[in-house]
mmCIF file of C-alpha atoms and ligand atoms in Angstrom:
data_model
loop_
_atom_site.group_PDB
_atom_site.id
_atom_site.type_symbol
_atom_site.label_atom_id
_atom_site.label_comp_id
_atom_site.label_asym_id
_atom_site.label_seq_id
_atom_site.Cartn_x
_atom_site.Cartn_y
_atom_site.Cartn_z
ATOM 1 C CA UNK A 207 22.578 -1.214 -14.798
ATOM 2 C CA UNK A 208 19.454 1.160 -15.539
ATOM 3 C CA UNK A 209 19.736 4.545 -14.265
ATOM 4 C CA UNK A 210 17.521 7.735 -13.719
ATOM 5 C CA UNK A 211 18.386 11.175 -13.922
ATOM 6 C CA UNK A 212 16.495 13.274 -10.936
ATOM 7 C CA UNK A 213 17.645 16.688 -10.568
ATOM 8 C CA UNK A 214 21.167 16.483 -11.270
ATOM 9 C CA UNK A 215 21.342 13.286 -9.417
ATOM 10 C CA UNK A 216 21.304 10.059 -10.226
ATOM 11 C CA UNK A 217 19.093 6.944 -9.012
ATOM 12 C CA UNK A 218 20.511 3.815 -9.807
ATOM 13 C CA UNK A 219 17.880 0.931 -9.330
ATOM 14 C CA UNK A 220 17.558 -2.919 -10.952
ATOM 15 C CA UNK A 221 14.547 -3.909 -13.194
ATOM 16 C CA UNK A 222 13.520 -7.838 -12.637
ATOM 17 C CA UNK A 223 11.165 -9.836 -13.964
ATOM 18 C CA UNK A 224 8.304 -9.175 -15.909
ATOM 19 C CA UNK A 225 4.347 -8.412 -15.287
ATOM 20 C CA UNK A 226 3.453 -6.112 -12.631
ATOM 21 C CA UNK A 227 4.925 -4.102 -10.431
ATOM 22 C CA UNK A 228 6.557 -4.665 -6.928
ATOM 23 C CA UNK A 229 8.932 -1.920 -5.996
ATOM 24 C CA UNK A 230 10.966 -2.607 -3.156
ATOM 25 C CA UNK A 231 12.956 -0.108 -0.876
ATOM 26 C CA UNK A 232 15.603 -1.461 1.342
ATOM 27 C CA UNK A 233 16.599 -1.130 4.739
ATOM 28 C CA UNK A 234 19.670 0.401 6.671
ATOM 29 C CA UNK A 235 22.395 0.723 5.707
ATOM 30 C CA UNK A 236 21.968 -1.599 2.878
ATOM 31 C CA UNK A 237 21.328 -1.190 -0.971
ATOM 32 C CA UNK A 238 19.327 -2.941 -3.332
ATOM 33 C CA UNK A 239 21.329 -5.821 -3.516
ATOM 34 C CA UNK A 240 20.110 -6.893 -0.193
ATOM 35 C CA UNK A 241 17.149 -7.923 -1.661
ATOM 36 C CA UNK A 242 19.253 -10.580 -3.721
ATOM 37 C CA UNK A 243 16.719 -13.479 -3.207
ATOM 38 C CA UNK A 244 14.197 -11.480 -4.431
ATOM 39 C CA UNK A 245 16.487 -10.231 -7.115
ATOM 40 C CA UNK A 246 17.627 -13.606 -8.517
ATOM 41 C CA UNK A 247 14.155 -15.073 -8.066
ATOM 42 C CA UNK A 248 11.564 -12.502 -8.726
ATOM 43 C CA UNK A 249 7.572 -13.396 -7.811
ATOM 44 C CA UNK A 250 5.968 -14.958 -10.548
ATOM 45 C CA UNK A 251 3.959 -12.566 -12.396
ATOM 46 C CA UNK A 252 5.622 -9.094 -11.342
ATOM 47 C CA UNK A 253 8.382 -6.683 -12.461
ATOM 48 C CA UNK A 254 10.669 -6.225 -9.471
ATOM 49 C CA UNK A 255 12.194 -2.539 -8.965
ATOM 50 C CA UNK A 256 14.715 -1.767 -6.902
ATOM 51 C CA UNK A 257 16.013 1.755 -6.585
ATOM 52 C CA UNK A 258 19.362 2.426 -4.245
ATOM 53 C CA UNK A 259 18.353 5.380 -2.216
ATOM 54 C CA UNK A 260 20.192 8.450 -2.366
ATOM 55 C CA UNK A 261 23.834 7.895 -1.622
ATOM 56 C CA UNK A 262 23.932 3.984 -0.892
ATOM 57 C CA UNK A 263 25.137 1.966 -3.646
ATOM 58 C CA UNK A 264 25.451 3.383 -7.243
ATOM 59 C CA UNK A 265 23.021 6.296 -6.868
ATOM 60 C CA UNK A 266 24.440 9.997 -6.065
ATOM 61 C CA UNK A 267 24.091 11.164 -2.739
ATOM 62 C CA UNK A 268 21.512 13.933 -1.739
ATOM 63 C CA UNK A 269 22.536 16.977 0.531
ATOM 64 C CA UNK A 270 21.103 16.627 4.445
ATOM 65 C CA UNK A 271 19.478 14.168 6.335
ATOM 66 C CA UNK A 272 17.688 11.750 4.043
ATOM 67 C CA UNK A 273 14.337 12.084 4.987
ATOM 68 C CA UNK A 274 11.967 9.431 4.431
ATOM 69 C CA UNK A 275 9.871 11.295 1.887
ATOM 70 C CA UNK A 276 12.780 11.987 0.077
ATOM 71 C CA UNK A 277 12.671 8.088 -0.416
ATOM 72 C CA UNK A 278 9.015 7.845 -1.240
ATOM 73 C CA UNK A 279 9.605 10.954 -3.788
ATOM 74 C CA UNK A 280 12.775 9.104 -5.937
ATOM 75 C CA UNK A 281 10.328 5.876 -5.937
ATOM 76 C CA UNK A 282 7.278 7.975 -7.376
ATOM 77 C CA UNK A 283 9.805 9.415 -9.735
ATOM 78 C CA UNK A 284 10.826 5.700 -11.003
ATOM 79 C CA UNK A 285 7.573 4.834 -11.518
ATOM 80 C CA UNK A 286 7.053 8.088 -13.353
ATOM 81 C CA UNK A 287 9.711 7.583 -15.545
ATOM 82 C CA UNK A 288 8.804 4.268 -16.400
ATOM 83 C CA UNK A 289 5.464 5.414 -17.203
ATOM 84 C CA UNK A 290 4.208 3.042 -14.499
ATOM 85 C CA UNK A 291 0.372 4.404 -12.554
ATOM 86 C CA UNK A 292 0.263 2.217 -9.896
ATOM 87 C CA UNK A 293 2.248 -0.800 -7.680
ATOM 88 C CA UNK A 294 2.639 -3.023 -5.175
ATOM 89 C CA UNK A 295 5.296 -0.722 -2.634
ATOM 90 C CA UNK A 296 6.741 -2.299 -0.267
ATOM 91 C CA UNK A 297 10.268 -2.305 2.007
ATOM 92 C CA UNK A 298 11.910 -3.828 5.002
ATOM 93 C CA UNK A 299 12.914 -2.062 8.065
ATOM 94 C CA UNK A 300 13.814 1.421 6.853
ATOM 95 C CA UNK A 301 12.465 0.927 3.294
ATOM 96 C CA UNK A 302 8.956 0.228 5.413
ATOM 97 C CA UNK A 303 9.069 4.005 6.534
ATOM 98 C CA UNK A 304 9.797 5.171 3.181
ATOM 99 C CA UNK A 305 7.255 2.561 1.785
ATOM 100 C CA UNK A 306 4.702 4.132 4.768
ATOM 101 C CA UNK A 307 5.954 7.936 3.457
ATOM 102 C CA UNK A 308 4.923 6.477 -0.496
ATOM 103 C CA UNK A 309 1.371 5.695 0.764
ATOM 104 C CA UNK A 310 1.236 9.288 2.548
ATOM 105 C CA UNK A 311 2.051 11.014 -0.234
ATOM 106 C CA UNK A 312 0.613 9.474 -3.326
ATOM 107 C CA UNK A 313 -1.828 6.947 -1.786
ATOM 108 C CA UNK A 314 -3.348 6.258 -5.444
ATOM 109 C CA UNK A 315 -0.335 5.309 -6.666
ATOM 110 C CA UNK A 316 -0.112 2.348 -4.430
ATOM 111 C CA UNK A 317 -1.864 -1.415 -5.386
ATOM 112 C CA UNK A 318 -1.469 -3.606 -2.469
ATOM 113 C CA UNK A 319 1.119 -2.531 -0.083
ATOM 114 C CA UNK A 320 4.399 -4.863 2.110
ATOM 115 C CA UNK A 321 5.902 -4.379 5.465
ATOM 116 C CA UNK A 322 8.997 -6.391 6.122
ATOM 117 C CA UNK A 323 10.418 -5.988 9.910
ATOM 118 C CA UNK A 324 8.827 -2.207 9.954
ATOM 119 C CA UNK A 325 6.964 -0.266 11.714
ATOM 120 C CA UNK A 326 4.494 2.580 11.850
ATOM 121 C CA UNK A 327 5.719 4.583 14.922
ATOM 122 C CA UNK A 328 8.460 7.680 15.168
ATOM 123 C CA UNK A 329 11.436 7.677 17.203
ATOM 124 C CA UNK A 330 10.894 8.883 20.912
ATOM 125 C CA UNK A 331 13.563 11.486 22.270
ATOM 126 C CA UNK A 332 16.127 8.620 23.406
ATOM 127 C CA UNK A 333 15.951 7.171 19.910
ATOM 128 C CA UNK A 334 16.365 10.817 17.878
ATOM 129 C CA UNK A 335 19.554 11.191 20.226
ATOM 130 C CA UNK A 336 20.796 7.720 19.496
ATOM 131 C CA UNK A 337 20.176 8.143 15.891
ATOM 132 C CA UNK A 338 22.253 11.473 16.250
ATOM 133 C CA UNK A 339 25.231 9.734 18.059
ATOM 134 C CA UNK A 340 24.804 7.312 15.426
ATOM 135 C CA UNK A 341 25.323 9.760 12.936
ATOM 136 C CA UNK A 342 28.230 11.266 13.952
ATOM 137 C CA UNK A 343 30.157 8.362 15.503
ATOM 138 C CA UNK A 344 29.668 7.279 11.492
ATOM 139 C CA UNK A 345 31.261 10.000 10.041
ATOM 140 C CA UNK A 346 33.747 10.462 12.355
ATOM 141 C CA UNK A 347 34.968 6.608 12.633
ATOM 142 C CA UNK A 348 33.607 4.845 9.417
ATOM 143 C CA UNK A 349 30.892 2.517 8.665
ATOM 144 C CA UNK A 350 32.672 -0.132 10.743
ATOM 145 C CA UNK A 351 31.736 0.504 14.318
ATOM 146 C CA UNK A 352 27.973 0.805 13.160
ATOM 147 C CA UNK A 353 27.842 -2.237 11.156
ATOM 148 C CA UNK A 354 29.561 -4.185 14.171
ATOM 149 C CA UNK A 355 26.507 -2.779 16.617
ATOM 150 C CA UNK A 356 24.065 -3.480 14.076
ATOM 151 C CA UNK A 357 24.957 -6.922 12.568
ATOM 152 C CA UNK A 358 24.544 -9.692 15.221
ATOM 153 C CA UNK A 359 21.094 -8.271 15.634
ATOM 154 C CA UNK A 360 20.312 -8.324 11.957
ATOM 155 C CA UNK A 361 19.448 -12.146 11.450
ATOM 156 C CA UNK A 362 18.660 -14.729 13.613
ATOM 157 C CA UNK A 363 21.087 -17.115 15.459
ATOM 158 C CA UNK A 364 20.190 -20.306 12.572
ATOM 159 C CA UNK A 365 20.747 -17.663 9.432
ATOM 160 C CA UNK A 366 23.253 -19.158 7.141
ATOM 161 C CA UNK A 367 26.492 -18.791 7.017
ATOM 162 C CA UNK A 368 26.421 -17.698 3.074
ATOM 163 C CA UNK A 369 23.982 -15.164 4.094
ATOM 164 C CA UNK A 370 25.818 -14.059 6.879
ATOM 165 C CA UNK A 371 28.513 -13.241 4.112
ATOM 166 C CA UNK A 372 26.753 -11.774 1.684
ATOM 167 C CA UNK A 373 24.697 -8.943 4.217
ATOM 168 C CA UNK A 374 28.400 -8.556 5.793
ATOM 169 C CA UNK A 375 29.567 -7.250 2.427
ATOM 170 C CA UNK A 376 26.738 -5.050 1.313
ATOM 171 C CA UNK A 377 26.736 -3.154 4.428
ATOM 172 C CA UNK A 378 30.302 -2.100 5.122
ATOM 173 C CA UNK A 379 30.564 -1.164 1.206
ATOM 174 C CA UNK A 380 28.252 1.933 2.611
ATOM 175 C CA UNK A 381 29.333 5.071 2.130
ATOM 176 C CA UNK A 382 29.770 6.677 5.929
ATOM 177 C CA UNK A 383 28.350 9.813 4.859
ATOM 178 C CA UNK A 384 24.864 8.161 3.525
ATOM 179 C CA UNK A 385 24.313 6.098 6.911
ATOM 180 C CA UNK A 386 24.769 9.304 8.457
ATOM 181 C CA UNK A 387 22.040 11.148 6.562
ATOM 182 C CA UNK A 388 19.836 8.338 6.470
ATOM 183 C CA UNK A 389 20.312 8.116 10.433
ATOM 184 C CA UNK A 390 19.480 11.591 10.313
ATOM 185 C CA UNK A 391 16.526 11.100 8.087
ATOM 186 C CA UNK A 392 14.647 8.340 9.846
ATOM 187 C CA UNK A 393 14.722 10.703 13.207
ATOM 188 C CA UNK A 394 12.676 13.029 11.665
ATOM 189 C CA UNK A 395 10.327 10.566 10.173
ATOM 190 C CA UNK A 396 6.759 10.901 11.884
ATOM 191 C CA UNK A 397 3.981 8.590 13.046
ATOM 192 C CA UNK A 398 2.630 6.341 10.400
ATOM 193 C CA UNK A 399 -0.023 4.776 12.352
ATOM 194 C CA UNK A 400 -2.818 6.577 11.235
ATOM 195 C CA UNK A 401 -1.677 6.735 7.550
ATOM 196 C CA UNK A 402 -1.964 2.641 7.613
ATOM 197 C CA UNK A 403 -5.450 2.600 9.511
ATOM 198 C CA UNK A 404 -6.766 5.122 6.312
ATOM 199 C CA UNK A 405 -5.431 2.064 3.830
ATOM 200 C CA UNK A 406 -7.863 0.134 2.333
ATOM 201 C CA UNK A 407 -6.362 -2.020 0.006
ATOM 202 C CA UNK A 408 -4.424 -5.286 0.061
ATOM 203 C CA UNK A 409 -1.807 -5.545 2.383
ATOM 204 C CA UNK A 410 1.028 -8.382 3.421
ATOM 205 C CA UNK A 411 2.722 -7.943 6.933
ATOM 206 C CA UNK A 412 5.784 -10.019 7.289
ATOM 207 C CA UNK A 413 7.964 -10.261 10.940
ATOM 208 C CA UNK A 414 10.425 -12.178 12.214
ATOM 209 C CA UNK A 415 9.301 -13.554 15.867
ATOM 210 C CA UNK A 416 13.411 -13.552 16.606
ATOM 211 C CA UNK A 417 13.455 -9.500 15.023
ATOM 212 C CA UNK A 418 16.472 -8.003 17.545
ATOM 213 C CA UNK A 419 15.665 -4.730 15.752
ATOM 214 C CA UNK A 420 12.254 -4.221 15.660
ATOM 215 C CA UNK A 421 10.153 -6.163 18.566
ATOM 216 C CA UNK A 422 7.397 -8.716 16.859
ATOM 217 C CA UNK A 423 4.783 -6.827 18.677
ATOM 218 C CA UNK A 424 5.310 -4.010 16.423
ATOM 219 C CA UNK A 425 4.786 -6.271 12.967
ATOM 220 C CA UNK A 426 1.630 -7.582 14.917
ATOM 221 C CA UNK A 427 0.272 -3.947 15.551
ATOM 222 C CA UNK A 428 1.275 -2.668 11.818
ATOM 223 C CA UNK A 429 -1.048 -5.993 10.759
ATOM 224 C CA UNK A 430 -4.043 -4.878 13.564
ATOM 225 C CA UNK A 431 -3.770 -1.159 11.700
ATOM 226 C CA UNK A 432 -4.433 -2.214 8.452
ATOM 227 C CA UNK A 433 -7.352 -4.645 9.599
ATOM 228 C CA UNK A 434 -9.245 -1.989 10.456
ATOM 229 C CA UNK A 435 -11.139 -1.870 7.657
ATOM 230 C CA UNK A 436 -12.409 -4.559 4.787
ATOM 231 C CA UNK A 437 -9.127 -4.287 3.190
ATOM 232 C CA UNK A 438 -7.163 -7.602 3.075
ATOM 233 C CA UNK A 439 -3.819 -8.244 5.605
ATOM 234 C CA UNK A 440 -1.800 -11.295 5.873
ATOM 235 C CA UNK A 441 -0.018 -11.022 8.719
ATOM 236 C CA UNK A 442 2.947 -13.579 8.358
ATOM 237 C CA UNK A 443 4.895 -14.266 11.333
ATOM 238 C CA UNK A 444 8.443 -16.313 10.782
ATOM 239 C CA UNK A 445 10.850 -17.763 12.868
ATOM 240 C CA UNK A 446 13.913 -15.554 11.407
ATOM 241 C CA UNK A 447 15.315 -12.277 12.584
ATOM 242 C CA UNK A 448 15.167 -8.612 11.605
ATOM 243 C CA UNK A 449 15.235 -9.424 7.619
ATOM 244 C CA UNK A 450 13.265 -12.397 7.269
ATOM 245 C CA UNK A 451 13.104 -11.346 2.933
ATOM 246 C CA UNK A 452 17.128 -13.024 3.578
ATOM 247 C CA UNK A 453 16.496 -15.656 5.816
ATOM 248 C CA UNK A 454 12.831 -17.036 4.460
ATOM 249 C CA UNK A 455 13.064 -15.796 0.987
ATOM 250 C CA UNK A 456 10.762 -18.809 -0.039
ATOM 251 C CA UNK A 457 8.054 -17.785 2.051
ATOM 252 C CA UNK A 458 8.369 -14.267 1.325
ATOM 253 C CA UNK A 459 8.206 -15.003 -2.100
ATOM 254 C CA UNK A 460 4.971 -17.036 -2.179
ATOM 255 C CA UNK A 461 3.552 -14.377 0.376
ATOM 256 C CA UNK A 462 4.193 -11.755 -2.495
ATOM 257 C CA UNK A 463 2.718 -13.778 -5.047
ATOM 258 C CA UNK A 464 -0.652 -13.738 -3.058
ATOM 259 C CA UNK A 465 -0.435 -9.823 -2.413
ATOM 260 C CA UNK A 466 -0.122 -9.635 -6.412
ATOM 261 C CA UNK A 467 -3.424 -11.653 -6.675
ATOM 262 C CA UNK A 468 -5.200 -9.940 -3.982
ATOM 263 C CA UNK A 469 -4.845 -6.993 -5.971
ATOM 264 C CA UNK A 470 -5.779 -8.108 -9.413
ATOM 265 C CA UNK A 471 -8.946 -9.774 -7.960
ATOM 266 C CA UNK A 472 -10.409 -6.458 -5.969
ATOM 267 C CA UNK A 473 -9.831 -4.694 -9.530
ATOM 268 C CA UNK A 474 -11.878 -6.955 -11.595
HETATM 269 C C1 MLT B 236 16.786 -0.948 9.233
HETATM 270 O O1 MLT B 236 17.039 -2.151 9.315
HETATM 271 O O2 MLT B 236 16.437 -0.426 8.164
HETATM 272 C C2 MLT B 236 16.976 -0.095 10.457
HETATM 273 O O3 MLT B 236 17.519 -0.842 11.485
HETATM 274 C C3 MLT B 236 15.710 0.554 10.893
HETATM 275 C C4 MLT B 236 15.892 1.422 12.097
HETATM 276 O O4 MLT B 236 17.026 1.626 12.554
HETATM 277 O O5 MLT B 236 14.880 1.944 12.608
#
């Protein structure tokens, strides 16, 4: 499995596929490998990459809450490394904030951009407290307790079963200690809404109308945002829960296949 060296630390991430490129961030508290459909069946025409953030599966942990940027900043280091100028970005959930932080920071770096289950606005004081609790109810008990809150909300009633198995794994293989600083991290994360309305370019919105995580009305506003100017949105509205990428892989992967060519036809 490829690896990175950034500042003493080390990013692990996997390298699909060939043409160009569509880096994906994941969501809490996953790892890469919960984009497996995406994984095992890459778009047609792109080069998948997908890092672990800091601390979740085989990449070293970072000191502190993991903020968002922090994200965005190991990403534009990846595509440094790999000698790589610009890409589709995109995540789901969590990975959408960091994907959101990306386009903040290094907005020319970014060729069409994808919001899975995400959304553009910060936590309010109720959700920086829960996040806290969150936190330390993680390190004190274990990733257990969180993944039991979390998981019936995570797909939708008809997911199946081998799904249900697979997500079930991936998350309670997290480390305690990296849900706690990514908890930490996403508090602290700010407003995004006026970062998307600046966008411009190409843009794929994808929701789940049964999300238990993030309400559908929040994938509909991210898709009004980035309509605000000429730049194109698909706004793709499924009947899954919180990670439709798992439970409509298909759909997602055609939907990414016509980001890919949006972008190659408003460069020529
Ligand atoms: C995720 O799925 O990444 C998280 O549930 C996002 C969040 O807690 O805001």
């Amino acid at each position: 499995m490829p690896t990175l060296a950034i500042d003493g630390r080390t990013l692990h991430y996997q390298d699909r596929g060939a043409g160009d490129t569509l880096l994906l961030l994941h969501g809490f508290p996953m790892h890469g490998e919960s984009f497996w459909p995406q994984l095992d069946h890459p778009p047609q025409g792109a080069r998948l990459l997908v890092p672990d953030h800091r601390g979740f599966g085989e990449s070293s942990p970072g000191i502190g809450p993991l903020l968002m940027d922090d994200v965005a900043r190991d990403a534009l280091a990846l595509l440094d490394a790999l000698a790589i100028d610009r890409a589709l970005v995109g995540g789901v959930s969590m990975g959408g904030y960091a994907t959101m932080a990306l386009l903040r920071l290094a907005p020319e770096r970014v060729r069409g951009l994808a919001l899975i289950g995400t959304h553009a606005r910060p936590d309010d004081a109720a959700g920086k407290a829960k996040r806290e609790a969150t936190a330390r109810e993680t390190e004190e008990q274990g990733i257990e307790p969180l993944v039991r809150s979390m998981f019936p909300s995570m797909l939708s009633p008809g997911a199946p079963e081998a799904v249900r198995e697979r997500l079930s794994g991936i998350l309670l293989a997290t480390e305690p200690a990296a849900a706690a600083s990514a908890a930490r991290g996403m508090a602290l994360r700010p407003d995004s809404r006026a970062t998307l309305a600046d966008y411009r370019g190409p843009s794929l919105v994808v929701h789940g109308a049964l999300d238990a995580i993030v309400p559908v009305d929040r994938g509909r506003e991210l898709a009004q945002l980035l309509r605000q100017h000429d730049g194109h949105c698909e706004y793709q509205e499924l009947a899954t829960g919180h990670l439709a990428n798992l439970e409509a892989p298909e759909v997602c992967r055609a939907a990414f296949e016509r980001l890919r060519q949006h972008a190659e036809a408003g460069e020529s």
